[in-house]
Coordinates of C-alpha atoms and ligand atoms in Angstrom, one line a residue:
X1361 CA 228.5 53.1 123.3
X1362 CA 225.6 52.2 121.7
X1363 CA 223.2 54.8 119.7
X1364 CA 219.7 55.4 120.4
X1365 CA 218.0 54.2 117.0
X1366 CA 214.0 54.5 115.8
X1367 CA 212.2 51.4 117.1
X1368 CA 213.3 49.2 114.5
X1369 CA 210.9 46.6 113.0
X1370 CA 210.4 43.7 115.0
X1371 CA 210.9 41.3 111.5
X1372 CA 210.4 37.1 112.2
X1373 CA 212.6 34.7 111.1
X1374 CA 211.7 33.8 107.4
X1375 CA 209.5 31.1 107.2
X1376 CA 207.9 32.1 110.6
X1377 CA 204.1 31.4 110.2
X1378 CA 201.0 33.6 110.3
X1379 CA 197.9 32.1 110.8
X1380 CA 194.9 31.9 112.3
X1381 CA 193.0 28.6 114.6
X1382 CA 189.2 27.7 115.0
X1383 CA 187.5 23.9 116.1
X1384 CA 184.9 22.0 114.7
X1385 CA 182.0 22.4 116.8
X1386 CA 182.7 26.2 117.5
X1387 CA 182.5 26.7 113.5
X1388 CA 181.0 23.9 111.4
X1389 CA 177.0 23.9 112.3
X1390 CA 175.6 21.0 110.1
X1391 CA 175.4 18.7 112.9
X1392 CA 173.1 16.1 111.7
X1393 CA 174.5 16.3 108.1
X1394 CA 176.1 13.5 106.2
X1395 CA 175.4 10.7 108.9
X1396 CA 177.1 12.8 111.9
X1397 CA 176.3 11.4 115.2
X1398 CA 176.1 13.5 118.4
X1399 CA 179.2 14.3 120.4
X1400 CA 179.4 15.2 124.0
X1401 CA 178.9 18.8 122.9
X1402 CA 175.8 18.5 121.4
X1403 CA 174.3 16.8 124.5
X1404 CA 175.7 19.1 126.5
X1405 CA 174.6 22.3 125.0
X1406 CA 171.3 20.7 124.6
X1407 CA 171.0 20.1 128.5
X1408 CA 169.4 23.1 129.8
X1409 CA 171.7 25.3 132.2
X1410 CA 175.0 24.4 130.8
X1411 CA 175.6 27.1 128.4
X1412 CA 174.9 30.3 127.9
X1413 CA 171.4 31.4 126.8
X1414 CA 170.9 28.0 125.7
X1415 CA 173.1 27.9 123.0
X1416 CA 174.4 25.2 121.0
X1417 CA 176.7 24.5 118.2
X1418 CA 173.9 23.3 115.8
X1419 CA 174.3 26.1 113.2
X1420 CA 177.8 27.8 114.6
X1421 CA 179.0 29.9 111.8
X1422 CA 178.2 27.4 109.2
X1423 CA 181.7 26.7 108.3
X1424 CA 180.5 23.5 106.6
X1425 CA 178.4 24.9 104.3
X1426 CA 180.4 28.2 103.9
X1427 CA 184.2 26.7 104.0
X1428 CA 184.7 27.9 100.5
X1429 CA 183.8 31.5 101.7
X1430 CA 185.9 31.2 104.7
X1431 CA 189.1 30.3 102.9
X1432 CA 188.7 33.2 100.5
X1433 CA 188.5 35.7 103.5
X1434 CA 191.6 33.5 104.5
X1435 CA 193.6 34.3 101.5
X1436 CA 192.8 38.4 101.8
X1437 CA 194.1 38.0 105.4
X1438 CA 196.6 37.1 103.7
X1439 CA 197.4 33.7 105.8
X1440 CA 199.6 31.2 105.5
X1441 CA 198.3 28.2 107.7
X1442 CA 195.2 27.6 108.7
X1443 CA 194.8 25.4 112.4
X1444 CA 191.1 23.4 112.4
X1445 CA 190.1 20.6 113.9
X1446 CA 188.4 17.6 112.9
X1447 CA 185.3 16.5 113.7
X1448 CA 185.5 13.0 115.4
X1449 CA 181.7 12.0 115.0
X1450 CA 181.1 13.4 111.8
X1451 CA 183.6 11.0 110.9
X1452 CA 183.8 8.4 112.8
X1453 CA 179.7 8.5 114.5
X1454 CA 179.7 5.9 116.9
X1455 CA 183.7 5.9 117.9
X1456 CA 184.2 2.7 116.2
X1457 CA 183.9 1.1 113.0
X1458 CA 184.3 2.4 109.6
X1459 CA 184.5 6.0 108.6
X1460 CA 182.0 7.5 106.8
X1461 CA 183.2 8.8 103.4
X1462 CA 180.6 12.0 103.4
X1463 CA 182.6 13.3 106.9
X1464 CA 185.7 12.6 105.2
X1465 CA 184.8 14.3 102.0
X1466 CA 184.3 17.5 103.7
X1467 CA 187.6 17.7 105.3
X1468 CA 189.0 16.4 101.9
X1469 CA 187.3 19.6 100.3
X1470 CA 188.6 22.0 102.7
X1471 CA 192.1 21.3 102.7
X1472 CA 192.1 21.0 98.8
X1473 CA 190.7 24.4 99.1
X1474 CA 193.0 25.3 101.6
X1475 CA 196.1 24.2 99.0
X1476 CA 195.0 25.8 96.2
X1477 CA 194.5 29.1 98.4
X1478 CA 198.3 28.3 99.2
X1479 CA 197.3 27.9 102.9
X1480 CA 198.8 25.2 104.8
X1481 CA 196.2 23.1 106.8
X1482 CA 197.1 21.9 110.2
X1483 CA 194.5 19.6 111.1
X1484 CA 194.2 18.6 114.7
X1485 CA 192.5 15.1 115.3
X1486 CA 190.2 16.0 118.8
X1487 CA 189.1 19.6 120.2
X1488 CA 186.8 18.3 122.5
X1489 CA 184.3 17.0 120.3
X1490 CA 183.8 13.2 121.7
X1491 CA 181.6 11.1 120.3
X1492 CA 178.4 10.8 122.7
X1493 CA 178.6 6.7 121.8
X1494 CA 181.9 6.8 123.6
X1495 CA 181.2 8.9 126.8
X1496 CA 178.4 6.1 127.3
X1497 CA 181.0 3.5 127.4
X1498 CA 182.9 5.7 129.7
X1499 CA 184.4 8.6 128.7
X1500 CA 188.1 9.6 128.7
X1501 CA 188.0 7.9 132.2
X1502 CA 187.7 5.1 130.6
X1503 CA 191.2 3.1 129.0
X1504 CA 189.3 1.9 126.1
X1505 CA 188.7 5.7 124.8
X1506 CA 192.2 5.7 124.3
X1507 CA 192.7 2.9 122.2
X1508 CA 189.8 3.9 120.5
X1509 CA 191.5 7.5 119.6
X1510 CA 194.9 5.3 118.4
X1511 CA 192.3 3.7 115.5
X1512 CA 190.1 7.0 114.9
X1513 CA 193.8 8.9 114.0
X1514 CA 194.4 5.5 111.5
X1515 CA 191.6 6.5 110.0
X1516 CA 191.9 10.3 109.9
X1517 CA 195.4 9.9 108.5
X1518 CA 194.8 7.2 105.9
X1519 CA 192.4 9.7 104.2
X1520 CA 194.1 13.1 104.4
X1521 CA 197.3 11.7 105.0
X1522 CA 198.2 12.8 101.2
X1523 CA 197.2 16.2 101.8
X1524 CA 197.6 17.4 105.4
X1525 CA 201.4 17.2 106.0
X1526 CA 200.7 19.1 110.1
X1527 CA 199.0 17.4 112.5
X1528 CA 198.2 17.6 115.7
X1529 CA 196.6 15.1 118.4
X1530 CA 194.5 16.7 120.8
X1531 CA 194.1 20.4 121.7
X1532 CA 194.3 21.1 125.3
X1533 CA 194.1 17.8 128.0
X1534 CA 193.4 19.7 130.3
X1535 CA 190.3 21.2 129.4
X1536 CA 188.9 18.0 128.5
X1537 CA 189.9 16.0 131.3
X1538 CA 190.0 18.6 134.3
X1539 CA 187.0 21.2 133.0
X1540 CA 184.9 17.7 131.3
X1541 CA 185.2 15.6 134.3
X1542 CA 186.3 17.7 137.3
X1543 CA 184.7 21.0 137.4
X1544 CA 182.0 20.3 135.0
X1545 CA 181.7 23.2 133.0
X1546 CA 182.6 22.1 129.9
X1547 CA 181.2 18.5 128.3
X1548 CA 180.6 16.1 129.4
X1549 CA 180.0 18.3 132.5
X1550 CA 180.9 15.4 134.8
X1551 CA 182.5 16.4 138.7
X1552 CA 184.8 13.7 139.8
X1553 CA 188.3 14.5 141.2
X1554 CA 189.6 11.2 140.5
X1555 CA 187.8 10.6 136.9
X1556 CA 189.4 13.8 136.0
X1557 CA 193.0 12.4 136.6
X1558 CA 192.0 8.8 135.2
X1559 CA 190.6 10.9 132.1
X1560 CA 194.3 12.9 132.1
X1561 CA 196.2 9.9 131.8
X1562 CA 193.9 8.2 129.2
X1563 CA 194.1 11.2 127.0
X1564 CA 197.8 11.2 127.4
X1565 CA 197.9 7.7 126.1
X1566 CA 195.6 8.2 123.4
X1567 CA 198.6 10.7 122.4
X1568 CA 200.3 7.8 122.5
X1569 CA 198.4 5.7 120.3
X1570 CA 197.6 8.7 117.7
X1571 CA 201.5 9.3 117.4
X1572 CA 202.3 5.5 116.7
X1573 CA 198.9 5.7 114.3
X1574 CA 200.2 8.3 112.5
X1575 CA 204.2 7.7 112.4
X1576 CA 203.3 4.6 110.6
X1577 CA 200.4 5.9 108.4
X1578 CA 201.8 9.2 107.3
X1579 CA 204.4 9.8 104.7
X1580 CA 208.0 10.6 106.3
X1581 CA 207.9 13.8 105.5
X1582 CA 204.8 14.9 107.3
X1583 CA 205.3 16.5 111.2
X1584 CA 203.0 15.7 114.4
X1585 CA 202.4 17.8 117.6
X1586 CA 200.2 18.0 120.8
X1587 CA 198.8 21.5 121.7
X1588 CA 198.7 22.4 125.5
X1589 CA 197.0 24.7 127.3
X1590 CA 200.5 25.4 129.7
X1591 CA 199.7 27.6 132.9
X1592 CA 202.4 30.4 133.2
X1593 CA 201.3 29.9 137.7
X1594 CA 202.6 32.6 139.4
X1595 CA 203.3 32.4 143.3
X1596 CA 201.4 35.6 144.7
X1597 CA 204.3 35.8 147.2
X1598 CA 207.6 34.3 148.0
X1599 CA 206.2 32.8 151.2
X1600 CA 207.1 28.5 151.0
X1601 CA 203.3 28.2 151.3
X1602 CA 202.2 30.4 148.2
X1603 CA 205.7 28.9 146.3
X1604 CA 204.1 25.1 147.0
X1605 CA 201.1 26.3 146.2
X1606 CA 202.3 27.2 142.8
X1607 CA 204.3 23.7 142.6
X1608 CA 200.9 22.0 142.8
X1609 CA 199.1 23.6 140.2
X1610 CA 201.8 23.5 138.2
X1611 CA 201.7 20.0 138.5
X1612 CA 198.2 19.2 137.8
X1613 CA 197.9 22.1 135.3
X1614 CA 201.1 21.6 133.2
X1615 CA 203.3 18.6 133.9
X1616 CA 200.4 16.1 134.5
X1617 CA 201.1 16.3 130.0
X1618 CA 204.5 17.6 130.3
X1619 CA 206.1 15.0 132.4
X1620 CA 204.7 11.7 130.3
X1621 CA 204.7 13.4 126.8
X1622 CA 208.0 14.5 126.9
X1623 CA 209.8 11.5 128.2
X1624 CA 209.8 12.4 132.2
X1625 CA 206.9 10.2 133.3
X1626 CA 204.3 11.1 135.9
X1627 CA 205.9 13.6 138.5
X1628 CA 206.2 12.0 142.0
X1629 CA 204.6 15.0 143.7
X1630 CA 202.1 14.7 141.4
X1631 CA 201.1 11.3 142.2
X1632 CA 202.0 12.2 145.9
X1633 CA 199.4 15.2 145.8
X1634 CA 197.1 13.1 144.4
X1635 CA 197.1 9.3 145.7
X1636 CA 194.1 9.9 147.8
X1637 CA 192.9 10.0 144.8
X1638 CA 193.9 7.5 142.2
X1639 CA 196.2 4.5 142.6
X1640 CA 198.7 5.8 139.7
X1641 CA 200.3 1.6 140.0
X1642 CA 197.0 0.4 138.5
X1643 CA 196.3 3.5 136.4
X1644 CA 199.3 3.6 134.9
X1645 CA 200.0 0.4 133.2
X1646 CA 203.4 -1.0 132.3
X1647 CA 204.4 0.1 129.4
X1648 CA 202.0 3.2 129.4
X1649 CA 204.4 5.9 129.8
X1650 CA 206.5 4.9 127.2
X1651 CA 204.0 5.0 124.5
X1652 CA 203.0 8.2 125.5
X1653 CA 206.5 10.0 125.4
X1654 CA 206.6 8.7 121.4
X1655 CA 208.6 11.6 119.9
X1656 CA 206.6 14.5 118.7
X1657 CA 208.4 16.9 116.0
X1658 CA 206.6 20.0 117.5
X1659 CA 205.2 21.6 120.6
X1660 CA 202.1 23.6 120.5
X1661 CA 201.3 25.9 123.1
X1662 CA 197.8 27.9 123.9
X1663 CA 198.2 30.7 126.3
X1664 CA 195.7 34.0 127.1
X1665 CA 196.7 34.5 130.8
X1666 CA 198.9 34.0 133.4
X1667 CA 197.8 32.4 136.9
X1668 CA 198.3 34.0 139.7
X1669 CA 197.9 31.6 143.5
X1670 CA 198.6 31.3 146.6
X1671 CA 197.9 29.7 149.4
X1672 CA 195.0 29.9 151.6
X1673 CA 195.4 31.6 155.3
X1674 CA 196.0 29.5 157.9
X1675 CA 193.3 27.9 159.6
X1676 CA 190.7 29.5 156.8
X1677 CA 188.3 26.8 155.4
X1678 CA 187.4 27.3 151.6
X1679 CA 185.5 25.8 149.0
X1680 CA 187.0 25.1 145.4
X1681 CA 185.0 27.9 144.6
X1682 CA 186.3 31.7 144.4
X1683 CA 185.8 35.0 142.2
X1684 CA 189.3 33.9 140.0
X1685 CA 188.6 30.9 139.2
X1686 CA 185.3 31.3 138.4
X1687 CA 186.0 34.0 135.5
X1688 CA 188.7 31.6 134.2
X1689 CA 186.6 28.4 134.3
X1690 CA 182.9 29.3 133.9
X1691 CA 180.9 28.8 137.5
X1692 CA 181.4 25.9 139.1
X1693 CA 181.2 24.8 142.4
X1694 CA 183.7 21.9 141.7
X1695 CA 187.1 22.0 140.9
X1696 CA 189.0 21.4 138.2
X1697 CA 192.4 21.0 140.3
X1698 CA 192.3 17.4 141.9
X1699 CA 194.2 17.3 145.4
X1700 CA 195.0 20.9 145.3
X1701 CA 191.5 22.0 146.1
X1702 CA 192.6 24.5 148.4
X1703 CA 194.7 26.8 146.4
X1704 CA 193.2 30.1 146.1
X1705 CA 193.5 31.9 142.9
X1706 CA 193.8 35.5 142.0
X1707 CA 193.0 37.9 139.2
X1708 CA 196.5 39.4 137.9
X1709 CA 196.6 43.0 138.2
X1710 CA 196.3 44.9 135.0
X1711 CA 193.4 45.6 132.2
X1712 CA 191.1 42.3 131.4
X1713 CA 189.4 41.3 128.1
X1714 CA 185.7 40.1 127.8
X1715 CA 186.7 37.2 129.4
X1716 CA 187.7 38.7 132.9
X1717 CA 191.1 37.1 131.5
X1718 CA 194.0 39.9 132.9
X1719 CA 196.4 40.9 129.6
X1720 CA 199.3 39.8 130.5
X1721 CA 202.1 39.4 127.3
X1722 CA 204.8 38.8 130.0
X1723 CA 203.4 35.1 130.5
X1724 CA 203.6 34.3 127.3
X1725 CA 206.6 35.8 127.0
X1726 CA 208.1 33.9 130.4
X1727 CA 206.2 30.3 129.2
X1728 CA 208.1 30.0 126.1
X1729 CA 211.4 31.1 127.4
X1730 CA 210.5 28.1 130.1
X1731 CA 209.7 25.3 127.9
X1732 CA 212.4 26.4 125.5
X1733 CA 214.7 26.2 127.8
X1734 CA 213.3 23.1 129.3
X1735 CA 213.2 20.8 125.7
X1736 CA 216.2 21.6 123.7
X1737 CA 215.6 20.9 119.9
X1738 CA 212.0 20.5 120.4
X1739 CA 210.4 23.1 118.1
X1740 CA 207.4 25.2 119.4
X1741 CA 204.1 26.7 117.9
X1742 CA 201.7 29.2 119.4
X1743 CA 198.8 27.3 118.3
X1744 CA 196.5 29.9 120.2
X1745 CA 196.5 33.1 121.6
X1746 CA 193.7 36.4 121.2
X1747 CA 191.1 38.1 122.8
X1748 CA 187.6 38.5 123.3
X1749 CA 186.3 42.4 123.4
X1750 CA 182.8 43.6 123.5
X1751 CA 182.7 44.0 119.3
X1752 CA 180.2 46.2 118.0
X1753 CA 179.4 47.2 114.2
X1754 CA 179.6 51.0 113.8
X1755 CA 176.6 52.6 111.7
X1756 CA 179.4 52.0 108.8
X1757 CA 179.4 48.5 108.9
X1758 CA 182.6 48.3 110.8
X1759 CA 183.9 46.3 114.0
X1760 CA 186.7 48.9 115.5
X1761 CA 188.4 46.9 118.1
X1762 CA 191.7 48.6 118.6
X1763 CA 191.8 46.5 122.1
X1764 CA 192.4 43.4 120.0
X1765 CA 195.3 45.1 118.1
X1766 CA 196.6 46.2 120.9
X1767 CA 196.0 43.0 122.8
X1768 CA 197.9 41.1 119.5
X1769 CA 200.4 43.6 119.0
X1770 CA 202.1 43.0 123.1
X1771 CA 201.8 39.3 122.7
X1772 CA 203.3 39.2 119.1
X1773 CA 206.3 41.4 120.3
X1774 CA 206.6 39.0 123.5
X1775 CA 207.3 35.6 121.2
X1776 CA 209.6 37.8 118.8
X1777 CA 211.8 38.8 121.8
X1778 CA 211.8 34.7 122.9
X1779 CA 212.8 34.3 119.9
X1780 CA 215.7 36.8 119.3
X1781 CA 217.0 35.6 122.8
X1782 CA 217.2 31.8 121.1
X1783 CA 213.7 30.2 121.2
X1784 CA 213.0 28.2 118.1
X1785 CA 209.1 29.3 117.8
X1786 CA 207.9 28.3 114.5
X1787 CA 204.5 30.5 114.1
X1788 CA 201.5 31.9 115.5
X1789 CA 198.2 31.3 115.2
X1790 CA 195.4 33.8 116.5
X1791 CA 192.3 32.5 118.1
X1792 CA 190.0 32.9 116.2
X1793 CA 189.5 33.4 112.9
X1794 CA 185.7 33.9 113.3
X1795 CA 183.7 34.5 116.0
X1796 CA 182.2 31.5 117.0
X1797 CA 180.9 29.2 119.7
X1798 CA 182.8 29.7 123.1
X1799 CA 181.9 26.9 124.9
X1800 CA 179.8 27.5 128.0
X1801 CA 179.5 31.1 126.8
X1802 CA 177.7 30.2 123.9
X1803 CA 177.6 33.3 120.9
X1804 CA 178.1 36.0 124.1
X1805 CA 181.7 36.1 123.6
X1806 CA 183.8 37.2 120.4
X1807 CA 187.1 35.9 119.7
X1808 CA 187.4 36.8 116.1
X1809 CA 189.6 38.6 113.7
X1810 CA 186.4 38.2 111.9
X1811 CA 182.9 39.7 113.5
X1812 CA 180.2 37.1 112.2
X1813 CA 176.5 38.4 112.1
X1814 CA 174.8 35.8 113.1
X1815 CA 171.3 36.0 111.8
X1816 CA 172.7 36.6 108.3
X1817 CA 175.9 34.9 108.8
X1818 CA 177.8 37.7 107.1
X1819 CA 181.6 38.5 107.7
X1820 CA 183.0 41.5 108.4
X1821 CA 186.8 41.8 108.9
X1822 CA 187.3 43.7 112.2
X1823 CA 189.9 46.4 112.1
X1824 CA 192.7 43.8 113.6
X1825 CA 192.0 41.2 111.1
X1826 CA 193.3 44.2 108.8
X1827 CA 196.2 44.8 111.2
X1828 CA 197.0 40.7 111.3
X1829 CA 196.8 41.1 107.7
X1830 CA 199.4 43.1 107.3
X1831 CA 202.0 41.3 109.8
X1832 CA 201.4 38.5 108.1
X1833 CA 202.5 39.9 104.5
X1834 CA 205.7 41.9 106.2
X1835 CA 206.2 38.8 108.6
X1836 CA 206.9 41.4 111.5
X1837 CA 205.0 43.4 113.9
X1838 CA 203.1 46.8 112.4
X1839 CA 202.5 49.5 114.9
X1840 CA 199.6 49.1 117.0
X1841 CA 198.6 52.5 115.8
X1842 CA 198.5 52.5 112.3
X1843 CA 198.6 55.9 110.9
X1844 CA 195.1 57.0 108.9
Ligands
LIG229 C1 190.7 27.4 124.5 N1 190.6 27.8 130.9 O1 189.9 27.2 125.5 C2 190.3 26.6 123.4 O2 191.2 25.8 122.7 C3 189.4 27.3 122.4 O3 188.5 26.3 121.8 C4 188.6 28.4 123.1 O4 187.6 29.0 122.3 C5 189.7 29.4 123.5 O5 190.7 28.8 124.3 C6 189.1 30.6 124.2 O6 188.5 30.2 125.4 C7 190.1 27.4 126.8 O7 189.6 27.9 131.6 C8 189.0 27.4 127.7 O8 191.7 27.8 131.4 C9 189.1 27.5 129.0 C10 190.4 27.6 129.5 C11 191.5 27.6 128.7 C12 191.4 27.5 127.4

């Protein structure tokens, strides 16, 4: 017989870590400071139509001038790692060459800041920030990106190497190679099915490369991931059409990475889906796929929804686009799924964020079991994973956003039960620290623990940067309703 018990704290294993993720451009501002050159982001949010209310990155939250502030607010929310990425161009301009000391200096600045706070930096090499010199050669598309990335990570890790002991490659493929190239919505806002894929396998290798770069740079002590962006695809039915509907995506959303990073190689239906497409014999050089399944130490995984397909009804004719995808990509009339064009995509039933994104802690919950399960003694981070709410400052000066407690609170208590049932999760990180700049939404959407002002640039903690604060001190889970 067991006895009914008070809910008892959900407590994480010790050394489970709390902290919290932003990226370059979305933060740092300051983008013609200290001999940065453009990336692919600048032009794009510069090209008139591609992002929100014309926004741009130029001034962002003015991480760069304000780091010193932003670790401090760090330290009260009492974190212990902090997840950033760094700038490719401010350090590297062109893509090739030397690296400029000044965009090196920053990052050397923040992390020392970062130590002395006691925070642990966990630098990751590329969040989307390209370096415009490079996209004019090519782009990801192009093979010669990739070996370009194995020498930027050289460079990166020869200078912070001493300091930054966590690093990570690239953030999310898939966005940059299915939303850059295929659906266009993000930079460099290209729309070519079979570009996309070419761009997926050179990022892939560039892995490669930045893994070998860094294995022989880095001291042996230091640890290298990749994040993902893993779809938790959901068949809408049982019906063999919706079920291969689901294998498709799955394939050219998840193990288009999964498959060559983690030893497998390219999945045949994969290349079968997509042939039309791509001739995967002369993409896929010899030798390719083992330098891209070079061991990693650690698996980071992004997740904020599930998604939800199916097949579309026979005989119907559709275009890539439809309602779903559109809130999950940004409008497009392209697609960002090469050779599986067709598949129609829902909204998951339940409450949705600012986003349109449906709140869904049982995909994150069902992902982590997965991949667990899948990779045996590969250790996993949640590198990402929060909410944007329509945040407002009460006459009080205060952002009350219990949604974004509540939001954390259901996904936090979905890893620690994938954990108590075996999964070796490592820590959590919530996007974002600060509000900042969401990509083709521009300022219009907050992710933040932190609301950010923008015409004063003040910060005000919201009410669940308080709450995170406090589940990071008691390394468990605090009610979502805190008493008072
Ligand atoms: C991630 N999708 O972006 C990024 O890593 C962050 O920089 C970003 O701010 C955050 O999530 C919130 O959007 C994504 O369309 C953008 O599937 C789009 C998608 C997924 C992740």
């Amino acid at each position: 017989m067991t006895t009914v018990l008070p809910a008892a704290p959900l407590v994480f294993p010790a050394g489970f870590r709390w902290g919290a993720a932003t990226a370059a451009y979305q933060i740092e501002g300051a983008v013609a400071v200290g001999g940065r050159a453009p990336s692919i982001w600048d032009t794009f949010s510069h090209t008139p139509g591609k992002v929100h209310a014309g926004d741009s990155g130029d001034v962002a939250t003015d991480h760069y001038h304000r780091y010193r502030e932003d670790v401090a607010l760090m330290s009260e929310l009492g974190l212990q790692a902090y997840r950033f990425s760094l700038s490719w161009p401010r350090i590297q301009p062109t893509g090739r060459g030397p690296a400029l000391e000044a965009g090196l200096d920053f990052y050397r600045r923040l992390v020392d800041e970062l130590l002395t706070a006691g925070i642990e930096p966990v630098a990751t090499l590329y969040h989307w920030d390209l370096p415009q010199e490079l996209e004019d050669l090519g782009g990801w598309p192009a093979r010669e990106t990739a070996e370009r990335f194995g020498a930027y990570a050289q460079l990166a890790a020869d200078a912070l190497g001493d300091r930054v002991k966590l690093w990570t490659t690239l953030n999310e493929p898939w966005c940059s190679a299915f939303l850059g190239y295929g659906s266009g919505v993000h930079a460099p806002g290209r729309t070519d099915p079979a570009g996309a894929l070419r761009a997926a396998h050179h990022l892939n290798l560039a892995h490669g490369r930045a893994v070998s770069a860094l294995r022989a740079a880095l001291p042996a002590d230091a640890r290298i991931s990749v994040t993902l962006n893993l779809h938790q695809v959901r068949a809408r039915s049982t019906d063999p059409a919706d079920l291969d509907a689901a294998r498709r995506i799955d394939a050219v959303g998840n193990r288009v990475f999964t498959g060559p990073l983690l030893g497998g190689g390219y999945p045949e239906d994969l290349r079968a889906d997509t042939a039309h497409l791509v001739d995967w014999q002369a993409l896929v050089r010899p030798g390719d796929e083992a330098a891209i399944a070079a061991p990693i130490d650690l698996l980071g995984i992004n997740y904020y929804t599930p998604t939800l397909v199916s097949a579309p009804p026979e005989g119907a004719h559709h275009s890539p686009r439809d309602a779903a995808r559109d809130d999950a990509h940004g409008a497009s009339d392209h697609s960002p799924w090469p050779g599986s064009e067709h598949v129609l995509f829902h909204r998951p039933p339940g409450e949705v964020t600012a986003m349109n994104w449906a709140i869904d802690p049982s995909g994150l919950y069902d992902l982590i079991t997965e991949v667990a399960r899948a990779n045996p003694g590969l250790p996993l981070m949640i590198t990402e994973n929060g909410a944007a709410f329509e945040d407002t400052l009460t006459p009080d000066g205060e952002v009350l956003d219990p949604e974004r407690i509540a939001y954390l609170h259901a996904h936090l208590t979905a890893v620690h039960r994938a954990i108590a049932e075996g999964a070796d999760v490592r820590g959590y990180f919530l996007w974002s620290l600060l509000d900042n700049f969401e990509w083709s939404y521009g300022y219009a959407k907050r992710f933040g623990a932190v609301y950010v002002d923008y015409p004063t640039q003040r910060r005000i903690p919201k009410a669940s940067a308080h709450w995170y604060a406090t589940a990071a001190r008691s390394n468990a889970i605090p009610p979502a309703h805190q008493p008072g």
